[in-house]
């Protein structure tokens, strides 16, 4: 009975066919339960949301365009998170984007993305066991741009300290040594929407170029003398600025998720790769219609929103 009292309405979702065929059933449902049906949402064709987790990414999966001139690889970490950071790159017509898990798959790439991780230290150990750590170091030494995001940024540094054993039983672990930074894990997770600018010329453009995205991490990273801050960020709606990320040569890292969703940063990154290939620059591809906006409009058109707002106590 206590659970029955919580049920305020039914919504029939992903319905295929003529919704009028449900009228009699909806009437009977109301008579037997005294609970209204608040709408019938038809199945939405050709809709693709961001996947919930990286289990949907196939091992060594190509998600870009075969034969495209720019080959960008994303290291498929066992505990990879926020893998949609690369979605905007995959949407560019001249990018062949691949998720890779073996050292040989990095060879010949124009750029490498080391993504976020739900278990940074475990993924760092895996990079060493798999031989990918040596392959990343060799690629960076050859001048291939390497971009680390969040956990990937932490792995690119000299050391990761975990004195409170937030992630593992290790007090400290050596990183890949490609950035002169040191990260200390903290128990409190930082979750912020942020915006800002590039502070130094590098893979993400020239100083002053705009960036935006979000942070969600548990590490605090300190730069050494051989790395320069990559970005200057502020929490959305705030005026207080702080440095973020690091740059050493062609290697950079940042805590900023969604950075390639920003047109200026994506265009700067890809045009630098095009220039290295002798290709002319081009504007970023127009984004597809936002599937979340499309779903929102679809649901709004088929639900009794006034009734729902009353149920949840909205004015």
mmCIF file with all atom_site columns, C-alpha atoms in Angstrom, residues 118-282:
data_model
loop_
_atom_site.group_PDB
_atom_site.id
_atom_site.type_symbol
_atom_site.label_atom_id
_atom_site.label_alt_id
_atom_site.label_comp_id
_atom_site.label_asym_id
_atom_site.label_entity_id
_atom_site.label_seq_id
_atom_site.pdbx_PDB_ins_code
_atom_site.Cartn_x
_atom_site.Cartn_y
_atom_site.Cartn_z
_atom_site.occupancy
_atom_site.B_iso_or_equiv
_atom_site.pdbx_formal_charge
_atom_site.auth_seq_id
_atom_site.auth_comp_id
_atom_site.auth_asym_id
_atom_site.auth_atom_id
_atom_site.pdbx_PDB_model_num
ATOM 1   C CA . UNK A 1 118 ? 36.916 5.636  -13.527 1.00 0.00 ? 118 UNK A CA 1
ATOM 2   C CA . UNK A 1 119 ? 40.082 4.059  -12.067 1.00 0.00 ? 119 UNK A CA 1
ATOM 3   C CA . UNK A 1 120 ? 43.117 6.055  -13.128 1.00 0.00 ? 120 UNK A CA 1
ATOM 4   C CA . UNK A 1 121 ? 45.784 4.035  -11.321 1.00 0.00 ? 121 UNK A CA 1
ATOM 5   C CA . UNK A 1 122 ? 44.427 0.699  -12.579 1.00 0.00 ? 122 UNK A CA 1
ATOM 6   C CA . UNK A 1 123 ? 44.351 2.035  -16.140 1.00 0.00 ? 123 UNK A CA 1
ATOM 7   C CA . UNK A 1 124 ? 47.892 3.375  -15.761 1.00 0.00 ? 124 UNK A CA 1
ATOM 8   C CA . UNK A 1 125 ? 49.076 -0.105 -14.748 1.00 0.00 ? 125 UNK A CA 1
ATOM 9   C CA . UNK A 1 126 ? 47.254 -1.509 -17.806 1.00 0.00 ? 126 UNK A CA 1
ATOM 10  C CA . UNK A 1 127 ? 49.007 0.958  -20.116 1.00 0.00 ? 127 UNK A CA 1
ATOM 11  C CA . UNK A 1 128 ? 52.332 -0.404 -18.904 1.00 0.00 ? 128 UNK A CA 1
ATOM 12  C CA . UNK A 1 129 ? 51.328 -4.080 -19.135 1.00 0.00 ? 129 UNK A CA 1
ATOM 13  C CA . UNK A 1 130 ? 49.928 -3.640 -22.641 1.00 0.00 ? 130 UNK A CA 1
ATOM 14  C CA . UNK A 1 131 ? 52.966 -1.774 -23.975 1.00 0.00 ? 131 UNK A CA 1
ATOM 15  C CA . UNK A 1 132 ? 50.864 1.277  -24.763 1.00 0.00 ? 132 UNK A CA 1
ATOM 16  C CA . UNK A 1 133 ? 52.803 3.451  -22.303 1.00 0.00 ? 133 UNK A CA 1
ATOM 17  C CA . UNK A 1 134 ? 55.998 2.963  -24.332 1.00 0.00 ? 134 UNK A CA 1
ATOM 18  C CA . UNK A 1 135 ? 54.078 3.532  -27.582 1.00 0.00 ? 135 UNK A CA 1
ATOM 19  C CA . UNK A 1 136 ? 52.615 6.786  -26.253 1.00 0.00 ? 136 UNK A CA 1
ATOM 20  C CA . UNK A 1 137 ? 56.029 7.992  -25.126 1.00 0.00 ? 137 UNK A CA 1
ATOM 21  C CA . UNK A 1 138 ? 57.541 7.154  -28.521 1.00 0.00 ? 138 UNK A CA 1
ATOM 22  C CA . UNK A 1 139 ? 54.729 8.913  -30.380 1.00 0.00 ? 139 UNK A CA 1
ATOM 23  C CA . UNK A 1 140 ? 55.108 12.031 -28.226 1.00 0.00 ? 140 UNK A CA 1
ATOM 24  C CA . UNK A 1 141 ? 58.873 12.010 -28.778 1.00 0.00 ? 141 UNK A CA 1
ATOM 25  C CA . UNK A 1 142 ? 58.215 11.928 -32.529 1.00 0.00 ? 142 UNK A CA 1
ATOM 26  C CA . UNK A 1 143 ? 56.015 15.028 -32.253 1.00 0.00 ? 143 UNK A CA 1
ATOM 27  C CA . UNK A 1 144 ? 52.576 13.402 -32.460 1.00 0.00 ? 144 UNK A CA 1
ATOM 28  C CA . UNK A 1 145 ? 50.071 15.541 -30.520 1.00 0.00 ? 145 UNK A CA 1
ATOM 29  C CA . UNK A 1 146 ? 48.815 13.784 -27.384 1.00 0.00 ? 146 UNK A CA 1
ATOM 30  C CA . UNK A 1 147 ? 45.811 15.183 -25.502 1.00 0.00 ? 147 UNK A CA 1
ATOM 31  C CA . UNK A 1 148 ? 44.971 13.849 -22.043 1.00 0.00 ? 148 UNK A CA 1
ATOM 32  C CA . UNK A 1 149 ? 41.560 14.601 -20.581 1.00 0.00 ? 149 UNK A CA 1
ATOM 33  C CA . UNK A 1 150 ? 40.880 14.298 -16.841 1.00 0.00 ? 150 UNK A CA 1
ATOM 34  C CA . UNK A 1 151 ? 42.256 10.859 -15.849 1.00 0.00 ? 151 UNK A CA 1
ATOM 35  C CA . UNK A 1 152 ? 44.282 10.833 -19.056 1.00 0.00 ? 152 UNK A CA 1
ATOM 36  C CA . UNK A 1 153 ? 45.790 14.184 -18.026 1.00 0.00 ? 153 UNK A CA 1
ATOM 37  C CA . UNK A 1 154 ? 46.732 12.733 -14.648 1.00 0.00 ? 154 UNK A CA 1
ATOM 38  C CA . UNK A 1 155 ? 48.407 9.717  -16.282 1.00 0.00 ? 155 UNK A CA 1
ATOM 39  C CA . UNK A 1 156 ? 50.560 11.951 -18.500 1.00 0.00 ? 156 UNK A CA 1
ATOM 40  C CA . UNK A 1 157 ? 52.211 13.529 -15.457 1.00 0.00 ? 157 UNK A CA 1
ATOM 41  C CA . UNK A 1 158 ? 55.247 12.528 -13.404 1.00 0.00 ? 158 UNK A CA 1
ATOM 42  C CA . UNK A 1 159 ? 53.443 11.051 -10.418 1.00 0.00 ? 159 UNK A CA 1
ATOM 43  C CA . UNK A 1 160 ? 50.033 10.349 -8.936  1.00 0.00 ? 160 UNK A CA 1
ATOM 44  C CA . UNK A 1 161 ? 49.816 10.466 -5.149  1.00 0.00 ? 161 UNK A CA 1
ATOM 45  C CA . UNK A 1 162 ? 47.035 8.673  -3.287  1.00 0.00 ? 162 UNK A CA 1
ATOM 46  C CA . UNK A 1 163 ? 47.796 9.186  0.432   1.00 0.00 ? 163 UNK A CA 1
ATOM 47  C CA . UNK A 1 164 ? 44.182 8.563  1.479   1.00 0.00 ? 164 UNK A CA 1
ATOM 48  C CA . UNK A 1 165 ? 43.972 5.464  -0.749  1.00 0.00 ? 165 UNK A CA 1
ATOM 49  C CA . UNK A 1 166 ? 41.005 6.885  -2.635  1.00 0.00 ? 166 UNK A CA 1
ATOM 50  C CA . UNK A 1 167 ? 41.648 4.642  -5.649  1.00 0.00 ? 167 UNK A CA 1
ATOM 51  C CA . UNK A 1 168 ? 44.137 2.006  -4.601  1.00 0.00 ? 168 UNK A CA 1
ATOM 52  C CA . UNK A 1 169 ? 46.419 0.684  -1.885  1.00 0.00 ? 169 UNK A CA 1
ATOM 53  C CA . UNK A 1 170 ? 49.361 2.533  -3.454  1.00 0.00 ? 170 UNK A CA 1
ATOM 54  C CA . UNK A 1 171 ? 50.649 5.715  -1.822  1.00 0.00 ? 171 UNK A CA 1
ATOM 55  C CA . UNK A 1 172 ? 52.212 6.874  -5.095  1.00 0.00 ? 172 UNK A CA 1
ATOM 56  C CA . UNK A 1 173 ? 52.506 5.701  -8.693  1.00 0.00 ? 173 UNK A CA 1
ATOM 57  C CA . UNK A 1 174 ? 54.793 6.968  -11.452 1.00 0.00 ? 174 UNK A CA 1
ATOM 58  C CA . UNK A 1 175 ? 52.987 8.483  -14.428 1.00 0.00 ? 175 UNK A CA 1
ATOM 59  C CA . UNK A 1 176 ? 54.078 8.492  -18.066 1.00 0.00 ? 176 UNK A CA 1
ATOM 60  C CA . UNK A 1 177 ? 56.329 11.510 -17.524 1.00 0.00 ? 177 UNK A CA 1
ATOM 61  C CA . UNK A 1 178 ? 55.140 13.400 -20.606 1.00 0.00 ? 178 UNK A CA 1
ATOM 62  C CA . UNK A 1 179 ? 53.977 16.422 -18.588 1.00 0.00 ? 179 UNK A CA 1
ATOM 63  C CA . UNK A 1 180 ? 55.767 18.036 -15.658 1.00 0.00 ? 180 UNK A CA 1
ATOM 64  C CA . UNK A 1 181 ? 52.783 17.775 -13.304 1.00 0.00 ? 181 UNK A CA 1
ATOM 65  C CA . UNK A 1 182 ? 51.969 15.881 -10.114 1.00 0.00 ? 182 UNK A CA 1
ATOM 66  C CA . UNK A 1 183 ? 48.454 14.886 -9.034  1.00 0.00 ? 183 UNK A CA 1
ATOM 67  C CA . UNK A 1 184 ? 47.168 14.164 -5.536  1.00 0.00 ? 184 UNK A CA 1
ATOM 68  C CA . UNK A 1 185 ? 43.845 12.375 -5.175  1.00 0.00 ? 185 UNK A CA 1
ATOM 69  C CA . UNK A 1 186 ? 41.293 13.875 -2.784  1.00 0.00 ? 186 UNK A CA 1
ATOM 70  C CA . UNK A 1 187 ? 38.174 12.341 -1.298  1.00 0.00 ? 187 UNK A CA 1
ATOM 71  C CA . UNK A 1 188 ? 35.967 15.191 -2.524  1.00 0.00 ? 188 UNK A CA 1
ATOM 72  C CA . UNK A 1 189 ? 34.941 15.191 -6.171  1.00 0.00 ? 189 UNK A CA 1
ATOM 73  C CA . UNK A 1 190 ? 34.937 18.491 -8.097  1.00 0.00 ? 190 UNK A CA 1
ATOM 74  C CA . UNK A 1 191 ? 31.894 18.841 -10.381 1.00 0.00 ? 191 UNK A CA 1
ATOM 75  C CA . UNK A 1 192 ? 31.598 22.168 -12.182 1.00 0.00 ? 192 UNK A CA 1
ATOM 76  C CA . UNK A 1 193 ? 30.449 23.739 -15.429 1.00 0.00 ? 193 UNK A CA 1
ATOM 77  C CA . UNK A 1 194 ? 33.275 25.992 -16.584 1.00 0.00 ? 194 UNK A CA 1
ATOM 78  C CA . UNK A 1 195 ? 34.288 28.370 -19.356 1.00 0.00 ? 195 UNK A CA 1
ATOM 79  C CA . UNK A 1 196 ? 37.449 30.225 -20.206 1.00 0.00 ? 196 UNK A CA 1
ATOM 80  C CA . UNK A 1 197 ? 40.231 30.776 -22.706 1.00 0.00 ? 197 UNK A CA 1
ATOM 81  C CA . UNK A 1 198 ? 43.402 29.172 -24.014 1.00 0.00 ? 198 UNK A CA 1
ATOM 82  C CA . UNK A 1 199 ? 46.485 30.765 -22.411 1.00 0.00 ? 199 UNK A CA 1
ATOM 83  C CA . UNK A 1 200 ? 49.328 29.416 -24.558 1.00 0.00 ? 200 UNK A CA 1
ATOM 84  C CA . UNK A 1 201 ? 49.678 28.439 -28.216 1.00 0.00 ? 201 UNK A CA 1
ATOM 85  C CA . UNK A 1 202 ? 49.276 24.708 -28.632 1.00 0.00 ? 202 UNK A CA 1
ATOM 86  C CA . UNK A 1 203 ? 46.984 21.971 -29.930 1.00 0.00 ? 203 UNK A CA 1
ATOM 87  C CA . UNK A 1 204 ? 43.840 23.858 -28.842 1.00 0.00 ? 204 UNK A CA 1
ATOM 88  C CA . UNK A 1 205 ? 44.634 27.150 -30.563 1.00 0.00 ? 205 UNK A CA 1
ATOM 89  C CA . UNK A 1 206 ? 46.139 30.517 -29.784 1.00 0.00 ? 206 UNK A CA 1
ATOM 90  C CA . UNK A 1 207 ? 45.918 32.524 -26.552 1.00 0.00 ? 207 UNK A CA 1
ATOM 91  C CA . UNK A 1 208 ? 42.467 34.000 -26.081 1.00 0.00 ? 208 UNK A CA 1
ATOM 92  C CA . UNK A 1 209 ? 40.564 31.262 -27.932 1.00 0.00 ? 209 UNK A CA 1
ATOM 93  C CA . UNK A 1 210 ? 37.349 30.435 -26.071 1.00 0.00 ? 210 UNK A CA 1
ATOM 94  C CA . UNK A 1 211 ? 36.673 27.050 -24.458 1.00 0.00 ? 211 UNK A CA 1
ATOM 95  C CA . UNK A 1 212 ? 33.876 25.620 -22.326 1.00 0.00 ? 212 UNK A CA 1
ATOM 96  C CA . UNK A 1 213 ? 32.804 22.330 -20.790 1.00 0.00 ? 213 UNK A CA 1
ATOM 97  C CA . UNK A 1 214 ? 32.597 20.642 -17.394 1.00 0.00 ? 214 UNK A CA 1
ATOM 98  C CA . UNK A 1 215 ? 34.845 19.145 -14.724 1.00 0.00 ? 215 UNK A CA 1
ATOM 99  C CA . UNK A 1 216 ? 34.221 15.970 -12.752 1.00 0.00 ? 216 UNK A CA 1
ATOM 100 C CA . UNK A 1 217 ? 37.305 14.633 -10.977 1.00 0.00 ? 217 UNK A CA 1
ATOM 101 C CA . UNK A 1 218 ? 38.877 13.870 -7.598  1.00 0.00 ? 218 UNK A CA 1
ATOM 102 C CA . UNK A 1 219 ? 42.456 14.989 -8.266  1.00 0.00 ? 219 UNK A CA 1
ATOM 103 C CA . UNK A 1 220 ? 44.332 18.229 -7.618  1.00 0.00 ? 220 UNK A CA 1
ATOM 104 C CA . UNK A 1 221 ? 47.210 18.756 -10.043 1.00 0.00 ? 221 UNK A CA 1
ATOM 105 C CA . UNK A 1 222 ? 50.270 20.970 -9.525  1.00 0.00 ? 222 UNK A CA 1
ATOM 106 C CA . UNK A 1 223 ? 52.514 22.073 -12.400 1.00 0.00 ? 223 UNK A CA 1
ATOM 107 C CA . UNK A 1 224 ? 56.286 21.876 -12.372 1.00 0.00 ? 224 UNK A CA 1
ATOM 108 C CA . UNK A 1 225 ? 58.651 24.331 -14.030 1.00 0.00 ? 225 UNK A CA 1
ATOM 109 C CA . UNK A 1 226 ? 58.711 22.513 -17.388 1.00 0.00 ? 226 UNK A CA 1
ATOM 110 C CA . UNK A 1 227 ? 54.953 22.710 -18.014 1.00 0.00 ? 227 UNK A CA 1
ATOM 111 C CA . UNK A 1 228 ? 52.871 25.787 -18.757 1.00 0.00 ? 228 UNK A CA 1
ATOM 112 C CA . UNK A 1 229 ? 49.165 26.201 -17.894 1.00 0.00 ? 229 UNK A CA 1
ATOM 113 C CA . UNK A 1 230 ? 47.049 25.361 -20.916 1.00 0.00 ? 230 UNK A CA 1
ATOM 114 C CA . UNK A 1 231 ? 43.826 27.188 -20.018 1.00 0.00 ? 231 UNK A CA 1
ATOM 115 C CA . UNK A 1 232 ? 42.400 29.852 -17.730 1.00 0.00 ? 232 UNK A CA 1
ATOM 116 C CA . UNK A 1 233 ? 38.959 28.844 -16.473 1.00 0.00 ? 233 UNK A CA 1
ATOM 117 C CA . UNK A 1 234 ? 36.160 30.176 -14.325 1.00 0.00 ? 234 UNK A CA 1
ATOM 118 C CA . UNK A 1 235 ? 33.065 28.498 -13.017 1.00 0.00 ? 235 UNK A CA 1
ATOM 119 C CA . UNK A 1 236 ? 30.100 29.410 -15.215 1.00 0.00 ? 236 UNK A CA 1
ATOM 120 C CA . UNK A 1 237 ? 28.614 32.665 -13.933 1.00 0.00 ? 237 UNK A CA 1
ATOM 121 C CA . UNK A 1 238 ? 31.683 33.522 -11.810 1.00 0.00 ? 238 UNK A CA 1
ATOM 122 C CA . UNK A 1 239 ? 34.456 36.055 -12.349 1.00 0.00 ? 239 UNK A CA 1
ATOM 123 C CA . UNK A 1 240 ? 37.132 34.168 -10.386 1.00 0.00 ? 240 UNK A CA 1
ATOM 124 C CA . UNK A 1 241 ? 39.686 32.653 -12.780 1.00 0.00 ? 241 UNK A CA 1
ATOM 125 C CA . UNK A 1 242 ? 42.186 29.851 -12.212 1.00 0.00 ? 242 UNK A CA 1
ATOM 126 C CA . UNK A 1 243 ? 44.681 27.961 -14.377 1.00 0.00 ? 243 UNK A CA 1
ATOM 127 C CA . UNK A 1 244 ? 43.896 24.511 -15.745 1.00 0.00 ? 244 UNK A CA 1
ATOM 128 C CA . UNK A 1 245 ? 45.840 21.902 -17.613 1.00 0.00 ? 245 UNK A CA 1
ATOM 129 C CA . UNK A 1 246 ? 49.405 21.812 -18.824 1.00 0.00 ? 246 UNK A CA 1
ATOM 130 C CA . UNK A 1 247 ? 51.399 21.911 -22.068 1.00 0.00 ? 247 UNK A CA 1
ATOM 131 C CA . UNK A 1 248 ? 54.830 20.552 -22.871 1.00 0.00 ? 248 UNK A CA 1
ATOM 132 C CA . UNK A 1 249 ? 55.721 20.454 -26.558 1.00 0.00 ? 249 UNK A CA 1
ATOM 133 C CA . UNK A 1 250 ? 52.990 18.610 -28.466 1.00 0.00 ? 250 UNK A CA 1
ATOM 134 C CA . UNK A 1 251 ? 51.598 17.020 -25.289 1.00 0.00 ? 251 UNK A CA 1
ATOM 135 C CA . UNK A 1 252 ? 48.825 18.684 -23.320 1.00 0.00 ? 252 UNK A CA 1
ATOM 136 C CA . UNK A 1 253 ? 46.321 17.773 -20.649 1.00 0.00 ? 253 UNK A CA 1
ATOM 137 C CA . UNK A 1 254 ? 43.227 19.304 -19.121 1.00 0.00 ? 254 UNK A CA 1
ATOM 138 C CA . UNK A 1 255 ? 40.428 18.532 -16.689 1.00 0.00 ? 255 UNK A CA 1
ATOM 139 C CA . UNK A 1 256 ? 37.937 20.066 -19.138 1.00 0.00 ? 256 UNK A CA 1
ATOM 140 C CA . UNK A 1 257 ? 35.473 17.497 -20.494 1.00 0.00 ? 257 UNK A CA 1
ATOM 141 C CA . UNK A 1 258 ? 33.622 18.406 -23.674 1.00 0.00 ? 258 UNK A CA 1
ATOM 142 C CA . UNK A 1 259 ? 36.455 20.578 -24.917 1.00 0.00 ? 259 UNK A CA 1
ATOM 143 C CA . UNK A 1 260 ? 36.161 19.296 -28.498 1.00 0.00 ? 260 UNK A CA 1
ATOM 144 C CA . UNK A 1 261 ? 32.454 20.157 -28.486 1.00 0.00 ? 261 UNK A CA 1
ATOM 145 C CA . UNK A 1 262 ? 33.535 23.803 -28.544 1.00 0.00 ? 262 UNK A CA 1
ATOM 146 C CA . UNK A 1 263 ? 33.811 24.833 -32.238 1.00 0.00 ? 263 UNK A CA 1
ATOM 147 C CA . UNK A 1 264 ? 36.865 27.097 -31.828 1.00 0.00 ? 264 UNK A CA 1
ATOM 148 C CA . UNK A 1 265 ? 38.919 24.544 -29.909 1.00 0.00 ? 265 UNK A CA 1
ATOM 149 C CA . UNK A 1 266 ? 37.946 21.734 -32.291 1.00 0.00 ? 266 UNK A CA 1
ATOM 150 C CA . UNK A 1 267 ? 38.735 23.814 -35.383 1.00 0.00 ? 267 UNK A CA 1
ATOM 151 C CA . UNK A 1 268 ? 42.130 24.854 -33.993 1.00 0.00 ? 268 UNK A CA 1
ATOM 152 C CA . UNK A 1 269 ? 43.009 21.267 -33.086 1.00 0.00 ? 269 UNK A CA 1
ATOM 153 C CA . UNK A 1 270 ? 42.011 19.815 -36.459 1.00 0.00 ? 270 UNK A CA 1
ATOM 154 C CA . UNK A 1 271 ? 43.452 22.653 -38.559 1.00 0.00 ? 271 UNK A CA 1
ATOM 155 C CA . UNK A 1 272 ? 46.847 22.149 -36.901 1.00 0.00 ? 272 UNK A CA 1
ATOM 156 C CA . UNK A 1 273 ? 46.660 18.480 -37.937 1.00 0.00 ? 273 UNK A CA 1
ATOM 157 C CA . UNK A 1 274 ? 45.593 19.484 -41.450 1.00 0.00 ? 274 UNK A CA 1
ATOM 158 C CA . UNK A 1 275 ? 48.515 21.887 -41.731 1.00 0.00 ? 275 UNK A CA 1
ATOM 159 C CA . UNK A 1 276 ? 50.916 19.101 -40.743 1.00 0.00 ? 276 UNK A CA 1
ATOM 160 C CA . UNK A 1 277 ? 49.422 17.023 -43.591 1.00 0.00 ? 277 UNK A CA 1
ATOM 161 C CA . UNK A 1 278 ? 49.658 19.907 -46.058 1.00 0.00 ? 278 UNK A CA 1
ATOM 162 C CA . UNK A 1 279 ? 45.875 20.284 -46.169 1.00 0.00 ? 279 UNK A CA 1
ATOM 163 C CA . UNK A 1 280 ? 44.031 23.618 -46.193 1.00 0.00 ? 280 UNK A CA 1
ATOM 164 C CA . UNK A 1 281 ? 42.170 24.758 -43.055 1.00 0.00 ? 281 UNK A CA 1
ATOM 165 C CA . UNK A 1 282 ? 38.418 24.462 -42.838 1.00 0.00 ? 282 UNK A CA 1
#
